[in-house]
């Protein structure tokens, strides 16, 4: 593990939340992205080394839409940057950690990502990510 890459926050209305977080954080480093594969629309705020990622659903059957329906808006995931997602998944699987993604997928910020199962990690949804 290299560092905390970003913190993901689930929001219903991206434009409204972006306006709010612009007031909180300043809006000079906002980056927008849609990850169709994950069914999410993202606004990322860069704060020094760290990123806060506002994540809204683009369709009702996306994981983030289901999360919001079940638990409401709020902190959604913690992303940890690693050198090699694939080898980390193999290592964690051997350690008995449950995986949502058995292999890396395309994520935001031109990274490969994979999620671990929150049942294995004290209820925290953890994303591993690797710069391509
Ligand atoms: Zn993320």
Coordinates of N, CA, C and O and ligand atoms in Angstrom, one line a residue:
X1 N 0.9 -1.2 0.0 CA 0.0 0.0 0.0 C 0.9 1.2 0.0 O 1.8 1.3 0.8
X2 N 0.5 2.2 -0.9 CA 1.4 3.4 -1.0 C 0.8 4.6 -0.1 O 1.6 5.2 0.6
X3 N -0.5 4.9 -0.3 CA -1.1 6.0 0.4 C -2.6 6.0 0.2 O -3.1 5.2 -0.6
X4 N -3.3 6.8 1.0 CA -4.7 7.0 0.7 C -4.8 7.8 -0.6 O -4.2 8.9 -0.7
X5 N -5.5 7.3 -1.6 CA -5.6 7.9 -2.9 C -6.8 9.0 -2.8 O -6.6 10.1 -3.1
X6 N -7.9 8.5 -2.4 CA -9.1 9.4 -2.3 C -10.1 8.9 -1.3 O -10.1 7.7 -1.0
X7 N -11.1 9.8 -1.0 CA -12.2 9.4 -0.2 C -13.4 9.6 -1.1 O -13.6 10.7 -1.7
X8 N -14.3 8.6 -1.2 CA -15.5 8.7 -2.1 C -16.7 9.0 -1.3 O -16.9 8.4 -0.2
X9 N -17.5 10.0 -1.7 CA -18.7 10.4 -1.0 C -19.8 10.2 -2.0 O -19.8 10.7 -3.1
X10 N -20.9 9.5 -1.6 CA -22.0 9.2 -2.4 C -23.0 10.4 -2.3 O -23.3 10.8 -1.2
X11 N -23.4 10.9 -3.4 CA -24.3 12.1 -3.5 C -25.4 11.8 -4.5 O -25.2 11.1 -5.5
X12 N -26.6 12.4 -4.2 CA -27.7 12.2 -5.2 C -27.6 13.2 -6.3 O -27.8 12.8 -7.5
X13 N -27.3 14.4 -6.0 CA -27.3 15.5 -7.0 C -25.9 16.1 -7.1 O -25.5 16.9 -6.3
X14 N -25.2 15.7 -8.2 CA -23.8 16.1 -8.3 C -23.6 17.6 -8.4 O -22.7 18.1 -7.7
X15 N -24.5 18.3 -9.1 CA -24.3 19.7 -9.3 C -24.5 20.4 -8.0 O -23.7 21.3 -7.6
X16 N -25.5 20.0 -7.2 CA -25.8 20.7 -5.9 C -24.6 20.4 -4.9 O -24.2 21.3 -4.2
X17 N -24.1 19.2 -4.9 CA -23.0 18.8 -4.0 C -21.7 19.5 -4.4 O -20.9 19.9 -3.6
X18 N -21.5 19.6 -5.7 CA -20.3 20.3 -6.2 C -20.3 21.7 -5.8 O -19.3 22.3 -5.3
X19 N -21.5 22.4 -5.8 CA -21.6 23.8 -5.4 C -21.3 23.9 -3.9 O -20.5 24.8 -3.5
X20 N -21.8 22.9 -3.1 CA -21.5 22.9 -1.7 C -20.0 22.7 -1.4 O -19.4 23.5 -0.6
X21 N -19.4 21.7 -2.0 CA -18.0 21.4 -1.8 C -17.1 22.5 -2.3 O -16.0 22.6 -1.8
X22 N -17.5 23.2 -3.4 CA -16.7 24.3 -3.9 C -16.6 25.4 -2.8 O -15.6 26.0 -2.6
X23 N -17.7 25.6 -2.1 CA -17.7 26.6 -1.0 C -16.8 26.1 0.1 O -16.0 26.9 0.7
X24 N -16.8 24.8 0.4 CA -16.0 24.2 1.5 C -14.5 24.2 1.1 O -13.6 24.6 1.9
X25 N -14.2 23.8 -0.1 CA -12.8 23.5 -0.5 C -12.2 24.4 -1.5 O -11.0 24.4 -1.7
X26 N -13.0 25.3 -2.1 CA -12.5 26.1 -3.2 C -12.6 25.2 -4.5 O -12.6 24.0 -4.5
X27 N -12.9 25.9 -5.6 CA -13.3 25.2 -6.8 C -12.2 25.2 -7.9 O -12.4 24.8 -9.0
X28 N -11.0 25.5 -7.5 CA -9.9 25.7 -8.6 C -9.4 24.3 -9.1 O -8.8 24.3 -10.2
X29 N -9.6 23.2 -8.4 CA -9.0 22.0 -8.8 C -10.1 20.9 -9.0 O -9.9 19.8 -8.7
X30 N -11.2 21.3 -9.6 CA -12.3 20.3 -9.8 C -12.1 19.6 -11.2 O -11.7 20.2 -12.2
X31 N -12.2 18.3 -11.1 CA -12.1 17.4 -12.3 C -13.4 16.6 -12.5 O -13.9 16.0 -11.5
X32 N -13.9 16.6 -13.7 CA -15.2 15.9 -13.9 C -14.9 14.6 -14.8 O -14.1 14.7 -15.7
X33 N -15.7 13.6 -14.5 CA -15.5 12.4 -15.2 C -16.8 11.5 -15.1 O -17.4 11.5 -14.0
X34 N -17.1 10.8 -16.2 CA -18.2 9.8 -16.1 C -17.5 8.4 -16.3 O -16.7 8.3 -17.3
X35 N -17.7 7.5 -15.4 CA -17.2 6.1 -15.6 C -18.5 5.2 -15.9 O -19.2 4.8 -15.0
X36 N -18.7 5.0 -17.2 CA -19.9 4.4 -17.6 C -20.0 2.9 -17.1 O -21.0 2.5 -16.6
X37 N -18.8 2.3 -17.0 CA -18.7 0.9 -16.5 C -19.3 0.8 -15.1 O -19.9 -0.2 -14.8
X38 N -19.0 1.8 -14.3 CA -19.5 1.8 -12.9 C -20.8 2.5 -12.7 O -21.4 2.5 -11.6
X39 N -21.3 3.2 -13.7 CA -22.6 3.9 -13.6 C -22.5 5.1 -12.7 O -23.4 5.4 -11.9
X40 N -21.3 5.8 -12.8 CA -21.1 7.0 -11.9 C -20.7 8.2 -12.7 O -20.0 8.1 -13.7
X41 N -21.1 9.3 -12.1 CA -20.6 10.6 -12.6 C -19.9 11.2 -11.4 O -20.4 11.2 -10.3
X42 N -18.6 11.7 -11.6 CA -17.8 12.1 -10.5 C -17.3 13.5 -10.7 O -17.0 14.0 -11.8
X43 N -17.2 14.2 -9.5 CA -16.5 15.5 -9.4 C -15.5 15.3 -8.4 O -15.8 15.0 -7.2
X44 N -14.2 15.5 -8.8 CA -13.1 15.3 -7.8 C -12.5 16.6 -7.4 O -12.2 17.5 -8.3
X45 N -12.2 16.8 -6.2 CA -11.6 18.0 -5.6 C -10.2 17.6 -5.2 O -10.1 16.7 -4.3
X46 N -9.2 18.2 -5.7 CA -7.8 17.9 -5.3 C -7.4 18.9 -4.2 O -7.5 20.1 -4.3
X47 N -7.0 18.3 -3.1 CA -6.6 19.1 -1.9 C -5.1 18.6 -1.6 O -5.0 17.6 -1.0
X48 N -4.1 19.4 -2.0 CA -2.8 18.9 -1.8 C -2.6 17.6 -2.5 O -2.9 17.4 -3.7
X49 N -2.1 16.6 -1.7 CA -1.9 15.2 -2.2 C -3.2 14.4 -2.3 O -3.2 13.3 -2.9
X50 N -4.2 14.9 -1.7 CA -5.4 14.1 -1.5 C -6.6 14.5 -2.4 O -6.6 15.6 -2.9
X51 N -7.5 13.6 -2.6 CA -8.7 13.8 -3.5 C -9.9 13.5 -2.7 O -10.0 12.4 -2.1
X52 N -10.9 14.3 -2.8 CA -12.3 14.0 -2.4 C -13.1 13.8 -3.6 O -13.1 14.7 -4.5
X53 N -13.8 12.7 -3.7 CA -14.5 12.3 -4.9 C -16.0 12.3 -4.7 O -16.4 11.4 -3.9
X54 N -16.7 13.2 -5.2 CA -18.2 13.2 -5.1 C -18.7 12.3 -6.2 O -18.3 12.4 -7.4
X55 N -19.5 11.3 -5.8 CA -19.9 10.3 -6.8 C -21.4 10.2 -6.8 O -22.0 9.9 -5.8
X56 N -22.0 10.4 -8.0 CA -23.4 10.3 -8.1 C -23.8 9.2 -9.2 O -23.0 9.0 -10.1
X57 N -24.9 8.6 -9.0 CA -25.3 7.5 -10.0 C -25.7 8.1 -11.3 O -26.3 9.2 -11.4
X58 N -25.4 7.4 -12.4 CA -25.9 7.8 -13.7 C -27.1 6.9 -14.1 O -27.7 7.1 -15.1
X59 N -27.3 5.8 -13.4 CA -28.4 4.9 -13.6 C -28.8 4.2 -12.3 O -28.0 4.1 -11.4
X60 N -30.1 3.8 -12.3 CA -30.7 3.3 -11.1 C -30.2 2.0 -10.6 O -30.3 1.6 -9.4
X61 N -29.6 1.2 -11.5 CA -29.1 -0.1 -11.1 C -27.6 -0.1 -10.8 O -27.0 -1.1 -10.6
X62 N -27.0 1.1 -10.7 CA -25.5 1.1 -10.4 C -25.4 0.9 -8.9 O -26.3 1.1 -8.1
X63 N -24.2 0.4 -8.5 CA -23.9 0.1 -7.1 C -24.1 1.4 -6.2 O -24.6 1.3 -5.1
X64 N -23.7 2.5 -6.7 CA -23.8 3.8 -5.9 C -25.3 4.1 -5.7 O -25.7 4.6 -4.7
X65 N -26.2 3.9 -6.7 CA -27.6 4.2 -6.6 C -28.2 3.3 -5.5 O -29.0 3.7 -4.6
X66 N -27.8 2.0 -5.5 CA -28.3 1.1 -4.5 C -27.8 1.4 -3.1 O -28.5 1.3 -2.1
X67 N -26.5 1.9 -3.0 CA -26.0 2.3 -1.7 C -26.8 3.5 -1.2 O -27.2 3.5 0.0
X68 N -27.1 4.5 -2.0 CA -27.8 5.7 -1.5 C -29.2 5.3 -1.1 O -29.7 5.8 -0.1
X69 N -29.8 4.4 -1.9 CA -31.2 4.0 -1.6 C -31.2 3.3 -0.2 O -32.2 3.5 0.6
X70 N -30.2 2.5 0.1 CA -30.1 1.8 1.3 C -29.6 2.6 2.5 O -30.2 2.5 3.6
X71 N -28.6 3.4 2.3 CA -27.9 4.1 3.4 C -27.9 5.6 3.4 O -27.4 6.2 4.3
X72 N -28.4 6.1 2.3 CA -28.4 7.6 2.2 C -27.1 8.1 1.7 O -26.1 7.4 1.5
X73 N -27.0 9.4 1.6 CA -25.8 10.1 1.1 C -24.7 10.0 2.2 O -25.1 9.9 3.4
X74 N -23.4 10.1 1.9 CA -22.4 10.1 2.9 C -21.1 9.4 2.4 O -21.0 9.1 1.2
X75 N -20.2 9.2 3.3 CA -18.9 8.6 3.0 C -19.2 7.2 2.4 O -19.9 6.4 3.0
X76 N -18.7 6.9 1.2 CA -19.0 5.7 0.5 C -17.8 4.7 0.5 O -17.9 3.6 0.8
X77 N -16.6 5.2 0.1 CA -15.4 4.3 0.1 C -14.1 5.1 0.4 O -14.0 6.3 0.2
X78 N -13.2 4.3 0.8 CA -11.8 4.7 1.0 C -10.9 4.0 0.0 O -11.0 2.8 -0.1
X79 N -10.2 4.8 -0.8 CA -9.4 4.3 -1.8 C -7.9 4.3 -1.5 O -7.4 5.3 -1.0
X80 N -7.2 3.2 -1.6 CA -5.8 3.0 -1.3 C -5.0 2.8 -2.5 O -5.4 1.9 -3.4
X81 N -4.0 3.6 -2.7 CA -3.2 3.4 -3.9 C -2.1 2.3 -3.7 O -1.5 2.2 -2.7
X82 N -2.0 1.4 -4.7 CA -1.1 0.3 -4.6 C -0.3 0.3 -6.0 O -0.7 0.9 -6.9
X83 N 0.8 -0.4 -6.0 CA 1.6 -0.5 -7.2 C 1.0 -1.5 -8.2 O 1.1 -1.3 -9.4
X84 N 0.3 -2.5 -7.7 CA -0.2 -3.6 -8.6 C -1.5 -4.2 -8.0 O -1.4 -5.0 -7.0
X85 N -2.6 -3.7 -8.5 CA -3.9 -4.2 -7.9 C -4.0 -5.7 -8.0 O -4.5 -6.3 -7.0
X86 N -3.6 -6.3 -9.1 CA -3.8 -7.7 -9.3 C -3.1 -8.5 -8.3 O -3.6 -9.4 -7.7
X87 N -1.8 -8.2 -8.0 CA -1.1 -8.9 -7.0 C -1.6 -8.7 -5.6 O -1.6 -9.6 -4.7
X88 N -2.1 -7.5 -5.3 CA -2.7 -7.2 -4.0 C -4.0 -8.0 -3.8 O -4.2 -8.5 -2.7
X89 N -4.8 -8.1 -4.9 CA -6.0 -8.9 -4.8 C -5.6 -10.4 -4.4 O -6.3 -11.0 -3.6
X90 N -4.6 -10.9 -5.1 CA -4.2 -12.3 -4.8 C -3.7 -12.4 -3.4 O -4.1 -13.4 -2.7
X91 N -2.9 -11.4 -2.9 CA -2.4 -11.5 -1.5 C -3.6 -11.4 -0.5 O -3.6 -12.2 0.4
X92 N -4.5 -10.5 -0.7 CA -5.6 -10.3 0.2 C -6.6 -11.5 0.2 O -7.1 -11.9 1.3
X93 N -6.7 -12.1 -0.9 CA -7.6 -13.3 -1.0 C -7.0 -14.4 -0.2 O -7.7 -15.1 0.6
X94 N -5.7 -14.6 -0.2 CA -5.0 -15.6 0.6 C -5.1 -15.3 2.1 O -5.2 -16.2 2.9
X95 N -5.2 -14.0 2.4 CA -5.4 -13.5 3.8 C -6.9 -13.7 4.3 O -7.2 -13.4 5.4
X96 N -7.8 -14.2 3.3 CA -9.1 -14.4 3.7 C -10.1 -13.2 3.6 O -11.2 -13.2 4.1
X97 N -9.6 -12.1 2.9 CA -10.4 -10.9 2.7 C -11.3 -11.2 1.5 O -10.9 -11.6 0.4
X98 N -12.6 -10.9 1.7 CA -13.6 -11.0 0.6 C -13.4 -10.0 -0.5 O -13.1 -8.8 -0.2
X99 N -13.5 -10.4 -1.7 CA -13.4 -9.4 -2.8 C -14.7 -9.2 -3.6 O -15.4 -10.2 -3.8
X100 N -15.0 -8.0 -3.9 CA -16.1 -7.7 -4.8 C -15.7 -7.9 -6.2 O -16.3 -8.5 -7.0
X101 N -14.5 -7.4 -6.5 CA -13.9 -7.6 -7.9 C -12.7 -8.5 -7.8 O -11.7 -8.3 -7.1
X102 N -12.9 -9.6 -8.5 CA -11.8 -10.6 -8.6 C -10.6 -10.2 -9.4 O -9.5 -10.7 -9.3
X103 N -10.9 -9.2 -10.3 CA -9.8 -8.7 -11.2 C -10.0 -7.2 -11.4 O -11.1 -6.7 -11.2
X104 N -8.9 -6.5 -11.7 CA -9.0 -5.0 -11.8 C -9.9 -4.6 -13.0 O -10.0 -5.3 -14.0
X105 N -10.5 -3.4 -12.7 CA -11.4 -2.8 -13.7 C -11.0 -1.4 -14.0 O -10.2 -0.8 -13.2
X106 N -11.5 -0.8 -15.1 CA -11.2 0.6 -15.4 C -12.0 1.5 -14.4 O -13.2 1.3 -14.2
X107 N -11.2 2.5 -13.8 CA -11.8 3.4 -12.9 C -11.6 4.8 -13.3 O -11.1 5.1 -14.4
X108 N -11.9 5.8 -12.5 CA -11.7 7.2 -12.8 C -10.2 7.5 -12.7 O -9.4 6.6 -12.2
X109 N -9.8 8.7 -13.1 CA -8.4 9.2 -13.0 C -7.4 8.3 -13.7 O -6.3 8.1 -13.4
X110 N -7.9 7.6 -14.8 CA -7.1 6.7 -15.6 C -6.4 5.6 -14.7 O -5.2 5.4 -14.8
X111 N -7.1 5.0 -13.8 CA -6.6 4.0 -12.9 C -7.3 2.7 -13.0 O -8.4 2.6 -13.4
X112 N -6.6 1.7 -12.7 CA -7.2 0.3 -12.5 C -7.7 0.2 -11.1 O -6.9 0.6 -10.2
X113 N -8.9 -0.3 -10.9 CA -9.4 -0.3 -9.5 C -10.0 -1.7 -9.2 O -10.4 -2.5 -10.2
X114 N -10.2 -2.0 -8.0 CA -11.0 -3.2 -7.5 C -11.5 -2.9 -6.1 O -10.8 -2.2 -5.3
X115 N -12.7 -3.4 -5.8 CA -13.2 -3.2 -4.5 C -13.2 -4.4 -3.6 O -13.3 -5.6 -4.2
X116 N -12.9 -4.2 -2.4 CA -12.9 -5.3 -1.4 C -14.3 -5.4 -0.7 O -15.0 -4.3 -0.7
X117 N -14.7 -6.5 -0.2 CA -16.0 -6.6 0.4 C -16.1 -6.0 1.8 O -15.3 -6.4 2.6
X118 N -17.0 -5.0 2.0 CA -17.0 -4.4 3.3 C -17.3 -5.3 4.5 O -16.9 -5.0 5.6
X119 N -17.9 -6.5 4.2 CA -18.1 -7.5 5.3 C -16.8 -8.0 5.8 O -16.8 -8.4 7.0
X120 N -15.8 -7.9 5.0 CA -14.4 -8.4 5.5 C -13.6 -7.3 6.1 O -12.5 -7.5 6.6
X121 N -14.1 -6.0 6.0 CA -13.2 -4.9 6.4 C -13.9 -3.9 7.3 O -13.9 -2.7 7.1
X122 N -14.6 -4.5 8.3 CA -15.2 -3.7 9.4 C -16.3 -2.7 8.8 O -16.4 -1.6 9.3
X123 N -16.9 -3.1 7.7 CA -18.0 -2.3 7.2 C -17.5 -1.1 6.3 O -18.3 -0.3 5.8
X124 N -16.2 -1.1 6.1 CA -15.7 0.0 5.2 C -15.5 -0.5 3.8 O -14.8 -1.5 3.6
X125 N -16.1 0.1 2.8 CA -15.8 -0.3 1.4 C -14.5 0.3 1.0 O -14.3 1.5 1.0
X126 N -13.5 -0.6 0.7 CA -12.2 -0.2 0.3 C -12.0 -0.5 -1.2 O -12.3 -1.5 -1.7
X127 N -11.4 0.5 -1.8 CA -11.1 0.4 -3.2 C -9.6 0.4 -3.3 O -8.9 1.3 -2.7
X128 N -9.0 -0.5 -4.1 CA -7.6 -0.5 -4.4 C -7.5 0.2 -5.7 O -8.3 -0.1 -6.6
X129 N -6.5 1.1 -5.9 CA -6.3 1.6 -7.2 C -4.8 1.7 -7.6 O -4.0 1.8 -6.7
X130 N -4.6 1.7 -8.9 CA -3.2 1.7 -9.4 C -3.2 2.6 -10.6 O -4.0 2.5 -11.5
X131 N -2.2 3.5 -10.6 CA -2.0 4.3 -11.8 C -1.6 3.5 -13.0 O -0.8 2.6 -12.9
X132 N -2.2 3.8 -14.2 CA -1.8 3.0 -15.4 C -0.6 3.5 -16.0 O -0.2 4.7 -15.9
Ligands
LIG1 ZN1 -13.0 5.8 -5.8

